[in-house]
């Protein structure tokens, strides 16, 4: 189970980081606690079960993904780039 955070998550980081980064962290914390769509049963039952591990409460499907989101924007970019590279080599 993820740790319960009582106060505003961004407050824990104080002024050490800029407000933009604190906002980003708050967003990541929110995303990491939110439920996401399961790739198998398509219900919004996918919950973070640890860093990079997501588990569906409905069908029990376990999936590896981003540390804080099932699919990271970086992961999608890597996938896209790989596809482009593949297409280039095939032509
Ligand atoms: Zn599922």
mmCIF file of N, CA and C and ligand atoms in Angstrom:
data_model
loop_
_atom_site.group_PDB
_atom_site.id
_atom_site.type_symbol
_atom_site.label_atom_id
_atom_site.label_comp_id
_atom_site.label_asym_id
_atom_site.label_seq_id
_atom_site.Cartn_x
_atom_site.Cartn_y
_atom_site.Cartn_z
ATOM 1 N N UNK A 1 0.846 -1.209 0.000
ATOM 2 C CA UNK A 1 0.000 0.000 0.000
ATOM 3 C C UNK A 1 0.874 1.249 0.000
ATOM 4 N N UNK A 2 0.501 2.236 -0.803
ATOM 5 C CA UNK A 2 1.309 3.463 -0.777
ATOM 6 C C UNK A 2 1.114 4.202 0.540
ATOM 7 N N UNK A 3 2.138 4.921 0.918
ATOM 8 C CA UNK A 3 2.085 5.676 2.166
ATOM 9 C C UNK A 3 1.024 6.758 2.078
ATOM 10 N N UNK A 4 0.350 6.989 3.157
ATOM 11 C CA UNK A 4 -0.666 8.049 3.175
ATOM 12 C C UNK A 4 0.013 9.380 3.481
ATOM 13 N N UNK A 5 -0.301 10.354 2.676
ATOM 14 C CA UNK A 5 0.280 11.673 2.886
ATOM 15 C C UNK A 5 -0.807 12.594 3.436
ATOM 16 N N UNK A 6 -0.554 13.088 4.627
ATOM 17 C CA UNK A 6 -1.575 13.898 5.288
ATOM 18 C C UNK A 6 -1.633 15.311 4.719
ATOM 19 N N UNK A 7 -0.475 15.928 4.613
ATOM 20 C CA UNK A 7 -0.474 17.321 4.165
ATOM 21 C C UNK A 7 -0.270 17.417 2.657
ATOM 22 N N UNK A 8 -0.319 18.619 2.163
ATOM 23 C CA UNK A 8 -0.086 18.890 0.751
ATOM 24 C C UNK A 8 1.299 18.351 0.381
ATOM 25 N N UNK A 9 1.364 17.445 -0.585
ATOM 26 C CA UNK A 9 2.662 16.838 -0.906
ATOM 27 C C UNK A 9 3.731 17.859 -1.299
ATOM 28 N N UNK A 10 3.309 18.935 -1.934
ATOM 29 C CA UNK A 10 4.296 19.917 -2.392
ATOM 30 C C UNK A 10 4.960 20.646 -1.235
ATOM 31 N N UNK A 11 4.309 20.652 -0.093
ATOM 32 C CA UNK A 11 4.860 21.376 1.067
ATOM 33 C C UNK A 11 6.092 20.696 1.636
ATOM 34 N N UNK A 12 6.184 19.409 1.401
ATOM 35 C CA UNK A 12 7.320 18.674 1.942
ATOM 36 C C UNK A 12 8.639 19.078 1.286
ATOM 37 N N UNK A 13 8.535 19.695 0.139
ATOM 38 C CA UNK A 13 9.755 20.028 -0.588
ATOM 39 C C UNK A 13 10.221 21.459 -0.331
ATOM 40 N N UNK A 14 9.421 22.216 0.396
ATOM 41 C CA UNK A 14 9.765 23.579 0.802
ATOM 42 C C UNK A 14 10.295 24.428 -0.350
ATOM 43 N N UNK A 15 11.184 25.337 -0.043
ATOM 44 C CA UNK A 15 11.629 26.283 -1.078
ATOM 45 C C UNK A 15 12.899 25.811 -1.765
ATOM 46 N N UNK A 16 13.273 24.574 -1.482
ATOM 47 C CA UNK A 16 14.492 24.038 -2.066
ATOM 48 C C UNK A 16 14.386 23.963 -3.593
ATOM 49 N N UNK A 17 13.199 23.716 -4.045
ATOM 50 C CA UNK A 17 12.972 23.638 -5.480
ATOM 51 C C UNK A 17 12.080 24.787 -5.906
ATOM 52 N N UNK A 18 12.099 25.091 -7.163
ATOM 53 C CA UNK A 18 11.245 26.153 -7.688
ATOM 54 C C UNK A 18 9.797 25.737 -7.671
ATOM 55 N N UNK A 19 8.925 26.702 -7.818
ATOM 56 C CA UNK A 19 7.491 26.407 -7.767
ATOM 57 C C UNK A 19 7.072 25.511 -8.926
ATOM 58 N N UNK A 20 7.740 25.639 -10.049
ATOM 59 C CA UNK A 20 7.415 24.820 -11.215
ATOM 60 C C UNK A 20 7.667 23.355 -10.898
ATOM 61 N N UNK A 21 8.804 23.101 -10.280
ATOM 62 C CA UNK A 21 9.166 21.729 -9.929
ATOM 63 C C UNK A 21 8.237 21.212 -8.845
ATOM 64 N N UNK A 22 7.902 22.061 -7.892
ATOM 65 C CA UNK A 22 6.998 21.628 -6.824
ATOM 66 C C UNK A 22 5.623 21.278 -7.400
ATOM 67 N N UNK A 23 5.207 22.061 -8.378
ATOM 68 C CA UNK A 23 3.937 21.790 -9.049
ATOM 69 C C UNK A 23 3.995 20.440 -9.752
ATOM 70 N N UNK A 24 5.124 20.209 -10.406
ATOM 71 C CA UNK A 24 5.343 18.966 -11.143
ATOM 72 C C UNK A 24 5.320 17.776 -10.179
ATOM 73 N N UNK A 25 5.964 17.949 -9.050
ATOM 74 C CA UNK A 25 6.013 16.876 -8.054
ATOM 75 C C UNK A 25 4.604 16.580 -7.547
ATOM 76 N N UNK A 26 3.854 17.646 -7.277
ATOM 77 C CA UNK A 26 2.479 17.474 -6.798
ATOM 78 C C UNK A 26 1.666 16.715 -7.834
ATOM 79 N N UNK A 27 1.903 17.026 -9.089
ATOM 80 C CA UNK A 27 1.201 16.374 -10.191
ATOM 81 C C UNK A 27 1.561 14.894 -10.243
ATOM 82 N N UNK A 28 2.849 14.613 -10.091
ATOM 83 C CA UNK A 28 3.332 13.224 -10.121
ATOM 84 C C UNK A 28 2.742 12.446 -8.943
ATOM 85 N N UNK A 29 2.714 13.081 -7.779
ATOM 86 C CA UNK A 29 2.157 12.402 -6.602
ATOM 87 C C UNK A 29 0.686 12.098 -6.807
ATOM 88 N N UNK A 30 -0.009 13.033 -7.427
ATOM 89 C CA UNK A 30 -1.424 12.848 -7.684
ATOM 90 C C UNK A 30 -1.623 11.702 -8.676
ATOM 91 N N UNK A 31 -0.814 11.716 -9.723
ATOM 92 C CA UNK A 31 -0.890 10.674 -10.751
ATOM 93 C C UNK A 31 -0.580 9.303 -10.156
ATOM 94 N N UNK A 32 0.398 9.291 -9.259
ATOM 95 C CA UNK A 32 0.820 8.015 -8.697
ATOM 96 C C UNK A 32 -0.238 7.428 -7.779
ATOM 97 N N UNK A 33 -1.118 8.273 -7.273
ATOM 98 C CA UNK A 33 -2.158 7.792 -6.374
ATOM 99 C C UNK A 33 -3.476 7.534 -7.093
ATOM 100 N N UNK A 34 -3.593 8.098 -8.272
ATOM 101 C CA UNK A 34 -4.832 7.956 -9.032
ATOM 102 C C UNK A 34 -4.930 6.563 -9.647
ATOM 103 N N UNK A 35 -6.144 6.201 -10.004
ATOM 104 C CA UNK A 35 -6.319 4.933 -10.706
ATOM 105 C C UNK A 35 -6.271 5.204 -12.209
ATOM 106 N N UNK A 36 -5.733 4.262 -12.922
ATOM 107 C CA UNK A 36 -5.589 4.410 -14.359
ATOM 108 C C UNK A 36 -6.285 3.256 -15.075
ATOM 109 N N UNK A 37 -6.436 3.415 -16.366
ATOM 110 C CA UNK A 37 -7.141 2.393 -17.138
ATOM 111 C C UNK A 37 -6.284 1.139 -17.285
ATOM 112 N N UNK A 38 -6.917 0.014 -17.011
ATOM 113 C CA UNK A 38 -6.235 -1.269 -17.134
ATOM 114 C C UNK A 38 -6.110 -1.641 -18.611
ATOM 115 N N UNK A 39 -4.936 -2.072 -19.056
ATOM 116 C CA UNK A 39 -4.774 -2.434 -20.465
ATOM 117 C C UNK A 39 -5.529 -3.708 -20.844
ATOM 118 N N UNK A 40 -5.885 -4.483 -19.857
ATOM 119 C CA UNK A 40 -6.556 -5.766 -20.137
ATOM 120 C C UNK A 40 -8.076 -5.643 -20.114
ATOM 121 N N UNK A 41 -8.635 -5.185 -18.994
ATOM 122 C CA UNK A 41 -10.092 -5.157 -18.885
ATOM 123 C C UNK A 41 -10.682 -3.773 -19.130
ATOM 124 N N UNK A 42 -9.818 -2.796 -19.373
ATOM 125 C CA UNK A 42 -10.222 -1.428 -19.733
ATOM 126 C C UNK A 42 -11.006 -0.681 -18.657
ATOM 127 N N UNK A 43 -11.006 -1.191 -17.450
ATOM 128 C CA UNK A 43 -11.655 -0.453 -16.376
ATOM 129 C C UNK A 43 -10.609 0.424 -15.700
ATOM 130 N N UNK A 44 -11.095 1.429 -15.001
ATOM 131 C CA UNK A 44 -10.158 2.324 -14.315
ATOM 132 C C UNK A 44 -9.810 1.732 -12.955
ATOM 133 N N UNK A 45 -9.144 0.615 -12.970
ATOM 134 C CA UNK A 45 -8.849 -0.082 -11.724
ATOM 135 C C UNK A 45 -7.360 -0.296 -11.509
ATOM 136 N N UNK A 46 -6.567 0.291 -12.357
ATOM 137 C CA UNK A 46 -5.132 0.088 -12.258
ATOM 138 C C UNK A 46 -4.546 1.005 -11.196
ATOM 139 N N UNK A 47 -3.952 0.386 -10.191
ATOM 140 C CA UNK A 47 -3.364 1.163 -9.106
ATOM 141 C C UNK A 47 -1.891 0.880 -8.979
ATOM 142 N N UNK A 48 -1.158 1.890 -8.556
ATOM 143 C CA UNK A 48 0.278 1.742 -8.388
ATOM 144 C C UNK A 48 0.528 0.762 -7.248
ATOM 145 N N UNK A 49 1.375 -0.216 -7.534
ATOM 146 C CA UNK A 49 1.635 -1.266 -6.569
ATOM 147 C C UNK A 49 3.102 -1.260 -6.160
ATOM 148 N N UNK A 50 3.780 -0.213 -6.480
ATOM 149 C CA UNK A 50 5.207 -0.106 -6.212
ATOM 150 C C UNK A 50 5.825 0.666 -7.355
ATOM 151 N N UNK A 51 7.088 0.975 -7.261
ATOM 152 C CA UNK A 51 7.730 1.759 -8.308
ATOM 153 C C UNK A 51 7.738 0.985 -9.618
ATOM 154 N N UNK A 52 7.034 1.510 -10.600
ATOM 155 C CA UNK A 52 7.013 0.892 -11.918
ATOM 156 C C UNK A 52 6.112 -0.320 -12.030
ATOM 157 N N UNK A 53 5.393 -0.649 -10.967
ATOM 158 C CA UNK A 53 4.499 -1.809 -11.020
ATOM 159 C C UNK A 53 3.075 -1.338 -10.774
ATOM 160 N N UNK A 54 2.181 -1.765 -11.654
ATOM 161 C CA UNK A 54 0.781 -1.368 -11.564
ATOM 162 C C UNK A 54 -0.066 -2.629 -11.523
ATOM 163 N N UNK A 55 -1.057 -2.616 -10.674
ATOM 164 C CA UNK A 55 -1.896 -3.804 -10.552
ATOM 165 C C UNK A 55 -3.353 -3.420 -10.681
ATOM 166 N N UNK A 56 -4.074 -4.210 -11.445
ATOM 167 C CA UNK A 56 -5.494 -3.976 -11.640
ATOM 168 C C UNK A 56 -6.264 -4.641 -10.512
ATOM 169 N N UNK A 57 -7.131 -3.858 -9.882
ATOM 170 C CA UNK A 57 -7.918 -4.400 -8.782
ATOM 171 C C UNK A 57 -9.078 -5.250 -9.292
ATOM 172 N N UNK A 58 -9.412 -5.068 -10.544
ATOM 173 C CA UNK A 58 -10.557 -5.779 -11.119
ATOM 174 C C UNK A 58 -10.153 -7.183 -11.602
ATOM 175 N N UNK A 59 -9.154 -7.224 -12.484
ATOM 176 C CA UNK A 59 -8.801 -8.525 -13.067
ATOM 177 C C UNK A 59 -7.479 -9.075 -12.531
ATOM 178 N N UNK A 60 -6.790 -8.293 -11.712
ATOM 179 C CA UNK A 60 -5.551 -8.768 -11.105
ATOM 180 C C UNK A 60 -4.336 -8.683 -12.008
ATOM 181 N N UNK A 61 -4.506 -8.091 -13.173
ATOM 182 C CA UNK A 61 -3.396 -7.941 -14.128
ATOM 183 C C UNK A 61 -2.313 -7.032 -13.536
ATOM 184 N N UNK A 62 -1.113 -7.544 -13.610
ATOM 185 C CA UNK A 62 0.025 -6.763 -13.126
ATOM 186 C C UNK A 62 0.785 -6.261 -14.337
ATOM 187 N N UNK A 63 1.131 -5.010 -14.325
ATOM 188 C CA UNK A 63 1.836 -4.480 -15.470
ATOM 189 C C UNK A 63 2.978 -3.574 -15.047
ATOM 190 N N UNK A 64 4.033 -3.615 -15.801
ATOM 191 C CA UNK A 64 5.159 -2.728 -15.530
ATOM 192 C C UNK A 64 4.940 -1.456 -16.336
ATOM 193 N N UNK A 65 5.292 -0.362 -15.778
ATOM 194 C CA UNK A 65 5.092 0.889 -16.491
ATOM 195 C C UNK A 65 6.037 1.928 -15.953
ATOM 196 N N UNK A 66 5.649 3.160 -16.096
ATOM 197 C CA UNK A 66 6.449 4.241 -15.546
ATOM 198 C C UNK A 66 6.415 4.165 -14.036
ATOM 199 N N UNK A 67 7.354 4.832 -13.412
ATOM 200 C CA UNK A 67 7.420 4.796 -11.960
ATOM 201 C C UNK A 67 6.177 5.425 -11.342
ATOM 202 N N UNK A 68 5.605 6.420 -12.007
ATOM 203 C CA UNK A 68 4.483 7.137 -11.426
ATOM 204 C C UNK A 68 3.229 7.132 -12.279
ATOM 205 N N UNK A 69 3.367 6.651 -13.496
ATOM 206 C CA UNK A 69 2.215 6.563 -14.395
ATOM 207 C C UNK A 69 2.350 5.238 -15.128
ATOM 208 N N UNK A 70 1.230 4.623 -15.510
ATOM 209 C CA UNK A 70 1.339 3.368 -16.277
ATOM 210 C C UNK A 70 2.119 3.572 -17.565
ATOM 211 N N UNK A 71 1.908 4.713 -18.178
ATOM 212 C CA UNK A 71 2.655 4.992 -19.400
ATOM 213 C C UNK A 71 3.285 6.359 -19.259
ATOM 214 N N UNK A 72 4.571 6.420 -19.395
ATOM 215 C CA UNK A 72 5.234 7.707 -19.256
ATOM 216 C C UNK A 72 5.326 8.394 -20.611
ATOM 217 N N UNK A 73 5.279 9.714 -20.623
ATOM 218 C CA UNK A 73 5.442 10.420 -21.897
ATOM 219 C C UNK A 73 6.778 10.079 -22.538
ATOM 220 N N UNK A 74 7.784 9.865 -21.722
ATOM 221 C CA UNK A 74 9.111 9.520 -22.243
ATOM 222 C C UNK A 74 9.058 8.142 -22.903
ATOM 223 N N UNK A 75 8.371 7.233 -22.278
ATOM 224 C CA UNK A 75 8.224 5.896 -22.839
ATOM 225 C C UNK A 75 7.569 5.935 -24.202
ATOM 226 N N UNK A 76 6.532 6.778 -24.321
ATOM 227 C CA UNK A 76 5.826 6.913 -25.594
ATOM 228 C C UNK A 76 6.747 7.517 -26.643
ATOM 229 N N UNK A 77 7.574 8.445 -26.209
ATOM 230 C CA UNK A 77 8.495 9.106 -27.136
ATOM 231 C C UNK A 77 9.544 8.102 -27.623
ATOM 232 N N UNK A 78 10.017 7.282 -26.712
ATOM 233 C CA UNK A 78 11.007 6.263 -27.069
ATOM 234 C C UNK A 78 10.401 5.293 -28.072
ATOM 235 N N UNK A 79 9.171 4.872 -27.806
ATOM 236 C CA UNK A 79 8.466 3.956 -28.688
ATOM 237 C C UNK A 79 8.331 4.549 -30.089
ATOM 238 N N UNK A 80 7.939 5.841 -30.126
ATOM 239 C CA UNK A 80 7.741 6.538 -31.389
ATOM 240 C C UNK A 80 9.066 6.629 -32.148
ATOM 241 N N UNK A 81 10.102 6.973 -31.421
ATOM 242 C CA UNK A 81 11.425 7.114 -32.027
ATOM 243 C C UNK A 81 11.889 5.778 -32.588
ATOM 244 N N UNK A 82 11.666 4.710 -31.819
ATOM 245 C CA UNK A 82 12.064 3.380 -32.273
ATOM 246 C C UNK A 82 11.330 2.993 -33.547
ATOM 247 N N UNK A 83 10.053 3.357 -33.616
ATOM 248 C CA UNK A 83 9.234 3.066 -34.777
ATOM 249 C C UNK A 83 9.791 3.808 -35.999
ATOM 250 N N UNK A 84 10.150 5.054 -35.785
ATOM 251 C CA UNK A 84 10.694 5.865 -36.869
ATOM 252 C C UNK A 84 12.002 5.279 -37.383
ATOM 253 N N UNK A 85 12.825 4.858 -36.443
ATOM 254 C CA UNK A 85 14.120 4.270 -36.804
ATOM 255 C C UNK A 85 13.900 2.989 -37.608
ATOM 256 N N UNK A 86 12.938 2.202 -37.149
ATOM 257 C CA UNK A 86 12.617 0.951 -37.817
ATOM 258 C C UNK A 86 12.138 1.206 -39.249
ATOM 259 N N UNK A 87 11.270 2.186 -39.396
ATOM 260 C CA UNK A 87 10.739 2.524 -40.713
ATOM 261 C C UNK A 87 11.858 2.975 -41.650
ATOM 262 N N UNK A 88 12.755 3.748 -41.087
ATOM 263 C CA UNK A 88 13.869 4.255 -41.896
ATOM 264 C C UNK A 88 14.764 3.133 -42.389
ATOM 265 N N UNK A 89 14.997 2.156 -41.524
ATOM 266 C CA UNK A 89 15.875 1.056 -41.904
ATOM 267 C C UNK A 89 15.196 0.096 -42.880
ATOM 268 N N UNK A 90 13.862 0.082 -42.851
ATOM 269 C CA UNK A 90 13.121 -0.811 -43.740
ATOM 270 C C UNK A 90 13.007 -0.256 -45.165
ATOM 271 N N UNK A 91 13.043 1.050 -45.264
ATOM 272 C CA UNK A 91 12.868 1.674 -46.579
ATOM 273 C C UNK A 91 14.099 1.542 -47.464
HETATM 274 ZN ZN1 LIG B 1 -7.915 -5.158 -15.366
#
